[in-house]
Structure formats: C-alpha cells, structure tokens
mmCIF file of C-alpha atoms in Angstrom:
data_model
loop_
_atom_site.group_PDB
_atom_site.id
_atom_site.type_symbol
_atom_site.label_atom_id
_atom_site.label_comp_id
_atom_site.label_asym_id
_atom_site.label_seq_id
_atom_site.Cartn_x
_atom_site.Cartn_y
_atom_site.Cartn_z
ATOM 1 C CA UNK E 918 8.745 19.466 19.900
ATOM 2 C CA UNK E 919 5.658 18.161 17.439
ATOM 3 C CA UNK E 920 2.510 19.225 19.180
ATOM 4 C CA UNK E 921 0.494 16.369 17.024
ATOM 5 C CA UNK E 922 -0.225 12.802 17.905
ATOM 6 C CA UNK E 923 2.908 11.330 15.709
ATOM 7 C CA UNK E 924 1.386 8.057 14.105
ATOM 8 C CA UNK E 925 3.088 5.439 14.540
ATOM 9 C CA UNK E 926 2.384 3.145 11.080
ATOM 10 C CA UNK E 927 5.811 1.056 12.484
ATOM 11 C CA UNK E 928 4.285 -0.343 16.052
ATOM 12 C CA UNK E 929 0.529 -0.733 14.147
ATOM 13 C CA UNK E 930 2.458 -2.976 11.241
ATOM 14 C CA UNK E 931 3.938 -5.402 13.336
ATOM 15 C CA UNK E 932 1.431 -6.271 15.807
ATOM 16 C CA UNK E 933 -0.435 -6.782 12.448
ATOM 17 C CA UNK E 934 2.413 -8.580 11.203
ATOM 18 C CA UNK E 935 1.890 -11.088 13.925
ATOM 19 C CA UNK E 936 -1.673 -11.016 14.389
ATOM 20 C CA UNK E 937 -1.944 -12.339 10.720
ATOM 21 C CA UNK E 938 1.770 -14.826 12.342
ATOM 22 C CA UNK E 939 -1.701 -16.202 14.070
ATOM 23 C CA UNK E 940 -3.876 -16.583 11.894
ATOM 24 C CA UNK E 941 -1.398 -18.679 9.119
ATOM 25 C CA UNK E 942 -0.339 -20.776 12.592
ATOM 26 C CA UNK E 943 -4.431 -22.012 12.721
ATOM 27 C CA UNK E 944 -4.315 -22.025 8.678
ATOM 28 C CA UNK E 945 -2.036 -24.837 8.883
ATOM 29 C CA UNK E 946 -3.073 -26.918 12.424
ATOM 30 C CA UNK E 947 -6.678 -26.068 12.103
ATOM 31 C CA UNK E 948 -7.002 -27.300 7.959
ATOM 32 C CA UNK E 949 -3.845 -27.992 6.471
ATOM 33 C CA UNK E 950 -3.468 -24.893 4.828
ATOM 34 C CA UNK E 951 -0.055 -22.406 4.392
ATOM 35 C CA UNK E 952 -0.139 -19.415 2.885
ATOM 36 C CA UNK E 953 2.046 -18.794 -0.348
ATOM 37 C CA UNK E 954 3.041 -15.142 -1.914
ATOM 38 C CA UNK E 955 5.345 -15.847 -5.094
ATOM 39 C CA UNK E 956 6.795 -12.607 -6.273
ATOM 40 C CA UNK E 957 8.891 -12.030 -9.580
ATOM 41 C CA UNK E 958 11.767 -9.344 -9.888
ATOM 42 C CA UNK E 959 12.369 -8.806 -13.399
ATOM 43 C CA UNK E 960 15.795 -7.358 -14.147
ATOM 44 C CA UNK E 961 18.012 -5.382 -11.337
ATOM 45 C CA UNK E 962 16.882 -2.823 -10.627
ATOM 46 C CA UNK E 963 18.171 -2.005 -7.135
ATOM 47 C CA UNK E 964 15.166 -0.447 -4.640
ATOM 48 C CA UNK E 965 13.052 -2.937 -6.211
ATOM 49 C CA UNK E 966 15.487 -5.720 -4.969
ATOM 50 C CA UNK E 967 15.132 -4.151 -1.552
ATOM 51 C CA UNK E 968 11.906 -4.738 -1.472
ATOM 52 C CA UNK E 969 11.691 -7.766 -2.817
ATOM 53 C CA UNK E 970 14.130 -9.158 0.004
ATOM 54 C CA UNK E 971 11.821 -7.248 2.245
ATOM 55 C CA UNK E 972 9.090 -8.983 1.125
ATOM 56 C CA UNK E 973 10.467 -11.990 1.144
ATOM 57 C CA UNK E 974 12.592 -12.241 4.655
ATOM 58 C CA UNK E 975 8.440 -11.133 6.410
ATOM 59 C CA UNK E 976 6.053 -13.436 4.221
ATOM 60 C CA UNK E 977 8.635 -16.020 5.363
ATOM 61 C CA UNK E 978 8.622 -14.664 9.515
ATOM 62 C CA UNK E 979 5.167 -14.454 9.579
ATOM 63 C CA UNK E 980 4.921 -19.072 7.782
ATOM 64 C CA UNK E 981 4.270 -17.917 4.681
ATOM 65 C CA UNK E 982 5.455 -20.052 2.107
ATOM 66 C CA UNK E 983 7.602 -17.422 -0.118
ATOM 67 C CA UNK E 984 7.928 -18.094 -3.682
ATOM 68 C CA UNK E 985 10.754 -15.274 -5.170
ATOM 69 C CA UNK E 986 11.266 -15.778 -8.696
ATOM 70 C CA UNK E 987 14.468 -13.209 -9.629
ATOM 71 C CA UNK E 988 14.764 -13.178 -13.523
ATOM 72 C CA UNK E 989 16.866 -10.687 -15.529
ATOM 73 C CA UNK E 990 15.746 -8.174 -17.620
ATOM 74 C CA UNK E 991 16.304 -9.910 -20.604
ATOM 75 C CA UNK E 992 13.552 -11.654 -20.038
ATOM 76 C CA UNK E 993 10.748 -11.630 -23.101
ATOM 77 C CA UNK E 994 7.091 -10.767 -22.150
ATOM 78 C CA UNK E 995 6.019 -14.168 -23.180
ATOM 79 C CA UNK E 996 8.334 -16.315 -20.733
ATOM 80 C CA UNK E 997 6.679 -13.616 -18.212
ATOM 81 C CA UNK E 998 3.212 -13.842 -18.855
ATOM 82 C CA UNK E 999 4.241 -18.025 -19.227
ATOM 83 C CA UNK E 1000 5.132 -17.691 -15.682
ATOM 84 C CA UNK E 1001 2.324 -15.809 -14.610
ATOM 85 C CA UNK E 1002 0.009 -18.505 -16.237
ATOM 86 C CA UNK E 1003 1.903 -21.508 -14.315
ATOM 87 C CA UNK E 1004 2.002 -19.184 -11.189
ATOM 88 C CA UNK E 1005 -2.269 -18.462 -11.535
ATOM 89 C CA UNK E 1006 -2.433 -22.756 -11.706
ATOM 90 C CA UNK E 1007 -0.811 -23.204 -9.027
ATOM 91 C CA UNK E 1008 -2.755 -24.054 -5.982
ATOM 92 C CA UNK E 1009 0.277 -23.326 -3.777
ATOM 93 C CA UNK E 1010 -0.054 -19.929 -5.103
ATOM 94 C CA UNK E 1011 -2.620 -18.251 -3.230
ATOM 95 C CA UNK E 1012 -1.453 -13.887 -4.343
ATOM 96 C CA UNK E 1013 1.304 -13.744 -6.955
ATOM 97 C CA UNK E 1014 3.004 -9.647 -7.583
ATOM 98 C CA UNK E 1015 4.720 -8.757 -10.190
ATOM 99 C CA UNK E 1016 7.635 -5.785 -8.874
ATOM 100 C CA UNK E 1017 6.851 -3.341 -10.652
ATOM 101 C CA UNK E 1018 8.264 -1.370 -12.347
ATOM 102 C CA UNK E 1019 9.466 -3.349 -15.838
ATOM 103 C CA UNK E 1020 12.054 -3.697 -18.487
ATOM 104 C CA UNK E 1021 10.556 -1.136 -20.594
ATOM 105 C CA UNK E 1022 9.965 -3.583 -23.196
ATOM 106 C CA UNK E 1023 7.526 -5.510 -21.957
ATOM 107 C CA UNK E 1024 3.981 -3.752 -21.551
ATOM 108 C CA UNK E 1025 2.853 -3.093 -17.205
ATOM 109 C CA UNK E 1026 -0.412 -3.367 -18.558
ATOM 110 C CA UNK E 1027 -0.603 -6.622 -20.101
ATOM 111 C CA UNK E 1028 1.122 -8.456 -17.152
ATOM 112 C CA UNK E 1029 -1.352 -6.962 -14.615
ATOM 113 C CA UNK E 1030 -3.795 -8.408 -16.017
ATOM 114 C CA UNK E 1031 -2.504 -11.599 -17.246
ATOM 115 C CA UNK E 1032 -2.415 -11.896 -12.773
ATOM 116 C CA UNK E 1033 -5.323 -14.486 -11.105
ATOM 117 C CA UNK E 1034 -7.911 -10.924 -9.904
ATOM 118 C CA UNK E 1035 -8.028 -13.731 -7.227
ATOM 119 C CA UNK E 1036 -4.331 -13.787 -6.573
ATOM 120 C CA UNK E 1037 -3.489 -10.791 -7.225
ATOM 121 C CA UNK E 1038 -3.644 -9.216 -4.361
ATOM 122 C CA UNK E 1039 -1.397 -6.296 -4.991
ATOM 123 C CA UNK E 1040 -5.153 -4.323 -6.089
ATOM 124 C CA UNK E 1041 -3.718 -3.284 -9.351
ATOM 125 C CA UNK E 1042 -5.935 -5.781 -11.831
ATOM 126 C CA UNK E 1043 -8.888 -3.808 -13.029
ATOM 127 C CA UNK E 1044 -11.044 -5.949 -11.592
ATOM 128 C CA UNK E 1045 -10.084 -4.902 -8.512
ATOM 129 C CA UNK E 1046 -10.444 -1.941 -8.919
ATOM 130 C CA UNK E 1047 -13.433 -1.935 -10.353
ATOM 131 C CA UNK E 1048 -14.839 -4.214 -7.594
ATOM 132 C CA UNK E 1049 -13.550 -2.117 -5.337
ATOM 133 C CA UNK E 1050 -15.159 1.404 -7.368
ATOM 134 C CA UNK E 1051 -18.611 -0.713 -6.985
ATOM 135 C CA UNK E 1052 -18.058 -2.282 -3.468
ATOM 136 C CA UNK E 1053 -17.446 -5.974 -4.882
ATOM 137 C CA UNK E 1054 -15.975 -8.481 -3.220
ATOM 138 C CA UNK E 1055 -11.642 -8.059 -3.705
ATOM 139 C CA UNK E 1056 -8.267 -6.634 -3.189
ATOM 140 C CA UNK E 1057 -7.745 -3.443 -1.750
ATOM 141 C CA UNK E 1058 -4.140 -1.745 -3.087
ATOM 142 C CA UNK E 1059 -2.352 -2.654 -0.583
ATOM 143 C CA UNK E 1060 -1.008 0.577 -0.016
ATOM 144 C CA UNK E 1061 -4.095 2.153 0.334
ATOM 145 C CA UNK E 1062 -5.414 0.149 2.540
ATOM 146 C CA UNK E 1063 -2.712 0.692 4.868
ATOM 147 C CA UNK E 1064 -3.477 4.119 5.039
ATOM 148 C CA UNK E 1065 -7.620 3.519 5.999
ATOM 149 C CA UNK E 1066 -5.548 0.795 8.767
ATOM 150 C CA UNK E 1067 -4.370 4.039 10.163
ATOM 151 C CA UNK E 1068 -6.691 5.852 10.336
ATOM 152 C CA UNK E 1069 -9.345 4.215 11.177
ATOM 153 C CA UNK E 1070 -7.160 3.060 14.220
ATOM 154 C CA UNK E 1071 -6.526 7.340 14.482
ATOM 155 C CA UNK E 1072 -9.655 8.538 14.492
ATOM 156 C CA UNK E 1073 -12.379 4.835 14.931
ATOM 157 C CA UNK E 1074 -15.169 6.494 12.315
ATOM 158 C CA UNK E 1075 -14.364 8.831 9.257
ATOM 159 C CA UNK E 1076 -18.149 8.416 8.296
ATOM 160 C CA UNK E 1077 -19.473 12.606 7.551
ATOM 161 C CA UNK E 1078 -15.675 13.939 7.574
ATOM 162 C CA UNK E 1079 -14.252 15.110 5.456
ATOM 163 C CA UNK E 1080 -11.227 14.732 2.845
ATOM 164 C CA UNK E 1081 -9.238 15.400 0.643
ATOM 165 C CA UNK E 1082 -6.528 13.656 -1.020
ATOM 166 C CA UNK E 1083 -3.857 14.378 -2.827
ATOM 167 C CA UNK E 1084 -2.883 13.109 -5.789
ATOM 168 C CA UNK E 1085 -4.906 11.068 -8.585
ATOM 169 C CA UNK E 1086 -2.586 8.228 -9.375
ATOM 170 C CA UNK E 1087 -4.206 3.508 -10.226
ATOM 171 C CA UNK E 1088 -1.739 2.732 -7.091
ATOM 172 C CA UNK E 1089 -2.659 4.774 -4.241
ATOM 173 C CA UNK E 1090 -4.644 7.550 -5.463
ATOM 174 C CA UNK E 1091 -7.278 6.846 -6.121
ATOM 175 C CA UNK E 1092 -8.100 3.780 -4.632
ATOM 176 C CA UNK E 1093 -7.630 5.819 -1.153
ATOM 177 C CA UNK E 1094 -10.738 7.892 -2.347
ATOM 178 C CA UNK E 1095 -12.826 5.395 -3.030
ATOM 179 C CA UNK E 1096 -11.580 3.142 1.083
ATOM 180 C CA UNK E 1097 -12.995 6.998 1.904
ATOM 181 C CA UNK E 1098 -15.887 7.139 0.225
ATOM 182 C CA UNK E 1099 -16.289 2.797 1.579
ATOM 183 C CA UNK E 1100 -16.350 4.866 5.040
ATOM 184 C CA UNK E 1101 -18.805 7.206 3.969
ATOM 185 C CA UNK E 1102 -15.985 10.386 4.116
ATOM 186 C CA UNK E 1103 -17.033 13.205 1.285
ATOM 187 C CA UNK E 1104 -14.332 13.092 -0.400
ATOM 188 C CA UNK E 1105 -12.134 15.757 -2.187
ATOM 189 C CA UNK E 1106 -9.428 14.334 -5.234
ATOM 190 C CA UNK E 1107 -7.050 17.103 -5.907
ATOM 191 C CA UNK E 1108 -3.566 17.391 -7.713
ATOM 192 C CA UNK E 1109 -0.805 19.136 -9.454
ATOM 193 C CA UNK E 1110 -5.010 20.503 -11.807
ATOM 194 C CA UNK E 1111 -6.527 21.763 -8.515
ATOM 195 C CA UNK E 1112 -7.208 25.464 -8.467
ATOM 196 C CA UNK E 1113 -5.880 27.365 -5.115
ATOM 197 C CA UNK E 1114 -4.885 23.757 -4.041
ATOM 198 C CA UNK E 1115 -3.664 25.620 -0.462
ATOM 199 C CA UNK E 1116 -7.286 26.464 0.565
ATOM 200 C CA UNK E 1117 -8.825 22.634 -0.653
ATOM 201 C CA UNK E 1118 -6.524 20.724 1.631
ATOM 202 C CA UNK E 1119 -7.370 23.146 4.611
ATOM 203 C CA UNK E 1120 -11.118 22.124 4.611
ATOM 204 C CA UNK E 1121 -9.868 19.199 4.712
ATOM 205 C CA UNK E 1122 -10.535 16.622 8.463
ATOM 206 C CA UNK E 1123 -8.047 14.041 7.342
ATOM 207 C CA UNK E 1124 -5.469 14.607 4.774
ATOM 208 C CA UNK E 1125 -4.364 11.900 2.507
ATOM 209 C CA UNK E 1126 -0.847 13.108 0.792
ATOM 210 C CA UNK E 1127 0.411 10.901 -2.299
ATOM 211 C CA UNK E 1128 1.768 13.468 -5.106
ATOM 212 C CA UNK E 1129 5.864 12.506 -4.838
ATOM 213 C CA UNK E 1130 6.414 15.914 -4.577
ATOM 214 C CA UNK E 1131 8.767 16.481 -1.117
ATOM 215 C CA UNK E 1132 7.576 19.112 1.230
ATOM 216 C CA UNK E 1133 4.645 20.343 -1.226
ATOM 217 C CA UNK E 1134 2.068 20.462 1.681
ATOM 218 C CA UNK E 1135 2.896 23.170 3.980
ATOM 219 C CA UNK E 1136 2.218 23.825 7.401
ATOM 220 C CA UNK E 1137 -0.595 26.139 7.040
ATOM 221 C CA UNK E 1138 -2.131 24.240 4.342
ATOM 222 C CA UNK E 1139 -3.142 22.495 6.673
ATOM 223 C CA UNK E 1140 -6.558 23.213 8.951
ATOM 224 C CA UNK E 1141 -6.411 23.108 12.653
ATOM 225 C CA UNK E 1142 -6.647 18.841 14.542
ATOM 226 C CA UNK E 1143 -7.074 17.907 11.257
ATOM 227 C CA UNK E 1144 -5.729 14.357 10.447
ATOM 228 C CA UNK E 1145 -2.283 14.156 8.496
ATOM 229 C CA UNK E 1146 -1.369 11.104 6.826
ATOM 230 C CA UNK E 1147 2.082 11.094 3.962
ATOM 231 C CA UNK E 1148 2.863 8.279 1.738
ATOM 232 C CA UNK E 1149 5.189 10.630 0.013
ATOM 233 C CA UNK E 1150 8.773 9.169 -0.176
ATOM 234 C CA UNK E 1151 11.135 10.961 -1.246
ATOM 235 C CA UNK E 1152 14.941 11.281 -1.075
ATOM 236 C CA UNK E 1153 16.012 15.460 -1.140
ATOM 237 C CA UNK E 1154 19.909 16.276 0.120
ATOM 238 C CA UNK E 1155 19.896 17.187 4.057
ATOM 239 C CA UNK E 1156 22.956 19.110 5.688
ATOM 240 C CA UNK E 1157 26.087 17.644 4.584
ATOM 241 C CA UNK E 1158 25.288 16.733 1.044
ATOM 242 C CA UNK E 1159 23.601 13.465 2.399
ATOM 243 C CA UNK E 1160 20.431 12.135 1.676
ATOM 244 C CA UNK E 1161 17.089 11.766 4.357
ATOM 245 C CA UNK E 1162 14.167 11.013 3.347
ATOM 246 C CA UNK E 1163 10.760 13.082 3.690
ATOM 247 C CA UNK E 1164 7.199 13.015 2.827
ATOM 248 C CA UNK E 1165 5.038 14.914 1.152
ATOM 249 C CA UNK E 1166 3.627 16.840 3.798
ATOM 250 C CA UNK E 1167 6.866 20.276 5.768
ATOM 251 C CA UNK E 1168 7.322 17.663 8.027
ATOM 252 C CA UNK E 1169 8.016 20.658 10.700
ATOM 253 C CA UNK E 1170 5.027 23.129 10.089
ATOM 254 C CA UNK E 1171 2.268 20.434 9.596
ATOM 255 C CA UNK E 1172 3.197 18.435 12.954
ATOM 256 C CA UNK E 1173 2.723 22.374 15.380
ATOM 257 C CA UNK E 1174 -0.990 22.262 13.495
ATOM 258 C CA UNK E 1175 -2.523 19.409 12.771
ATOM 259 C CA UNK E 1176 -4.610 16.541 16.026
ATOM 260 C CA UNK E 1177 -1.922 13.693 13.941
ATOM 261 C CA UNK E 1178 0.319 13.300 11.933
ATOM 262 C CA UNK E 1179 2.545 9.786 9.966
ATOM 263 C CA UNK E 1180 6.209 10.205 9.915
ATOM 264 C CA UNK E 1181 8.770 9.733 6.594
ATOM 265 C CA UNK E 1182 10.096 7.064 7.360
ATOM 266 C CA UNK E 1183 8.073 4.507 10.093
ATOM 267 C CA UNK E 1184 4.572 5.875 9.338
ATOM 268 C CA UNK E 1185 2.487 4.565 5.538
ATOM 269 C CA UNK E 1186 6.285 3.016 4.274
ATOM 270 C CA UNK E 1187 5.883 -0.498 7.559
ATOM 271 C CA UNK E 1188 2.088 -0.813 6.533
ATOM 272 C CA UNK E 1189 2.702 -1.268 2.349
ATOM 273 C CA UNK E 1190 4.079 -5.922 3.653
ATOM 274 C CA UNK E 1191 1.965 -5.831 6.653
ATOM 275 C CA UNK E 1192 -1.219 -4.778 3.735
ATOM 276 C CA UNK E 1193 0.587 -7.458 1.040
ATOM 277 C CA UNK E 1194 1.036 -10.065 3.700
ATOM 278 C CA UNK E 1195 -3.183 -9.998 4.935
ATOM 279 C CA UNK E 1196 -3.826 -9.646 1.068
ATOM 280 C CA UNK E 1197 -2.119 -13.554 1.187
ATOM 281 C CA UNK E 1198 -3.722 -14.486 3.928
ATOM 282 C CA UNK E 1199 -7.178 -13.644 2.720
ATOM 283 C CA UNK E 1200 -6.944 -15.307 -0.329
ATOM 284 C CA UNK E 1201 -5.442 -18.568 1.304
ATOM 285 C CA UNK E 1202 -9.241 -18.688 3.018
ATOM 286 C CA UNK E 1203 -11.371 -17.199 -0.115
ATOM 287 C CA UNK E 1204 -8.965 -20.713 -2.147
ATOM 288 C CA UNK E 1205 -10.340 -22.811 0.848
ATOM 289 C CA UNK E 1206 -13.401 -21.957 1.185
ATOM 290 C CA UNK E 1207 -13.076 -20.529 5.601
ATOM 291 C CA UNK E 1208 -13.895 -17.813 7.449
ATOM 292 C CA UNK E 1209 -12.075 -14.255 6.277
ATOM 293 C CA UNK E 1210 -10.197 -13.037 9.425
ATOM 294 C CA UNK E 1211 -10.925 -9.216 10.652
ATOM 295 C CA UNK E 1212 -7.644 -7.975 11.623
ATOM 296 C CA UNK E 1213 -6.180 -4.605 11.252
ATOM 297 C CA UNK E 1214 -9.225 -2.829 10.044
ATOM 298 C CA UNK E 1215 -11.443 -4.126 7.083
ATOM 299 C CA UNK E 1216 -11.791 -2.092 3.597
#
C-alpha cells in the first residue's frame, strides 16, 4: 500500500473540461462565438493518430469546433506552410497545432515558427516561450501548465518552496521551471549531466520528473513528504511479456516516502488535452476582446 496521497489527474482534467464546456456554452449564447481548434497530422505515426483522435473527440465534447487536417507523409514543407498560413487567417480558428513529430524532410522549427503566436495553443512558438520567460501574456505549453494546476490544487501557495525539475526539454523542463519561478519557488533544473542527481532531488519540496527514462528516480531520492509530479510515459515489458506504462519515477518505492504523487497512467497525461482546450478557450476570448475565464489555476 502506498502512503502518499495519489494526485488524480484524470478527475481534475474531467472537472476542467466540464468548466470549459460551460464557458464555451456561455460564449456561444452571449457572444455568438464558438472556439475552434485546428489540428494538423502529417503522415501515419500510430501514436500521433491516437493523440489526434483524442484531441478531436474532446474538442467536440466541449462544444468547440474541431478542424482536422490529415496530410500524407510526402506532403511538402511548402504545402504545409501554405495550410498554416490559411489557418492563421481564418477567424473561425482560434488554436492551431501541428502534431509532432513531422516527417524528416520537413523542418520542425520552421513549422512551429509559422503558426501565429496568438493561435499557438501548444505554447511552442518562440514568442510564447519569451512571454513565459519575461512575464508577458502568452500561452504556456500544455503539459507543464497541467502540472502547475495539479501542484497548486495539492499544495495551495507554492511560494518559497524548493523545486527540482529533472529534464531540460523545451516542451516540459524549461517551461515548467519558468512557471514555478513565476510562483516564487526556488527552482533547480537538473538533467543527465547533473552531479549527484539523487542529492539534488532529495533537497526538493517539489519534484517534477520529465526525463523520459523509466523508473529512473528511486524512492530513496525523494525527501519525506515531498510532492512528486511524474511526467514520464514509458512503455516497458511487464509480467508475461505484456507491455505496460510506467513513469520516470519508481512509483512503488517513491509512493512510500512522498507526501503526494501522480500515478502513471492517470496523473499528468489527461491534463495535457484539457489544458490545450483551456488555451483554445483563452485564445477565442482574447481574439474577441472578452474577459478570459480563470479555470483550473491561471498559469
């Protein structure tokens, strides 16, 4: 039995989607505005197809318009950029995301840079990254945004807490650190080159693991009572050769020491699409000069 409080991301995400649905209904009724999310998928990557299908389904369930653009793998970069330009100019589209990875002949950075920052609900554009770093108005990437919501729901005020983010990716690690800084945490970004990584993790009140290595962070790395957010989603072989999902944190040992911990699956994962929908709602409100609803916790 685990001693830690289990942070239920699935339940939190469901409530967030319910709140988003209510706000979308109000937008339609009072202002005649329906938020629209355009998702572009290039090629036939199986994992990406599942993500795109789930995004489309949840977009429609929240009362938003879903625009799916599924393109063959041989689509040229020029044609993809032309589609993005068209979506940038479409007033019915408030959010645009191109599902990554894209085929190798397409420059990923060029695609991300082409999306209008005001419609970049993934929060990957350099303008939004800059806004996050300097306290401006932009979009935070969905996964760290969801992690912050779970942390604030669990701990309340984060001010003064010592946080360690393990991982330095542009998608999770760096923006997570910026969000925690904004909450007045004392933040360390650790990674594969960090000297004595276990000791760095042990000093933290908050541990966010986003390194992509199954069960890397052990229970004896965790300070008693610390809050652990596990962003990792790794497929490993379980008993009888069946594949199972595990995080970057060894849940079995860490849950005996931590004060609160997210499970994998059912922790951070469900928050990502819910935060994507929240960003799309925010974008629709901004585009129409309307007040932005403060759902979950504002990043």
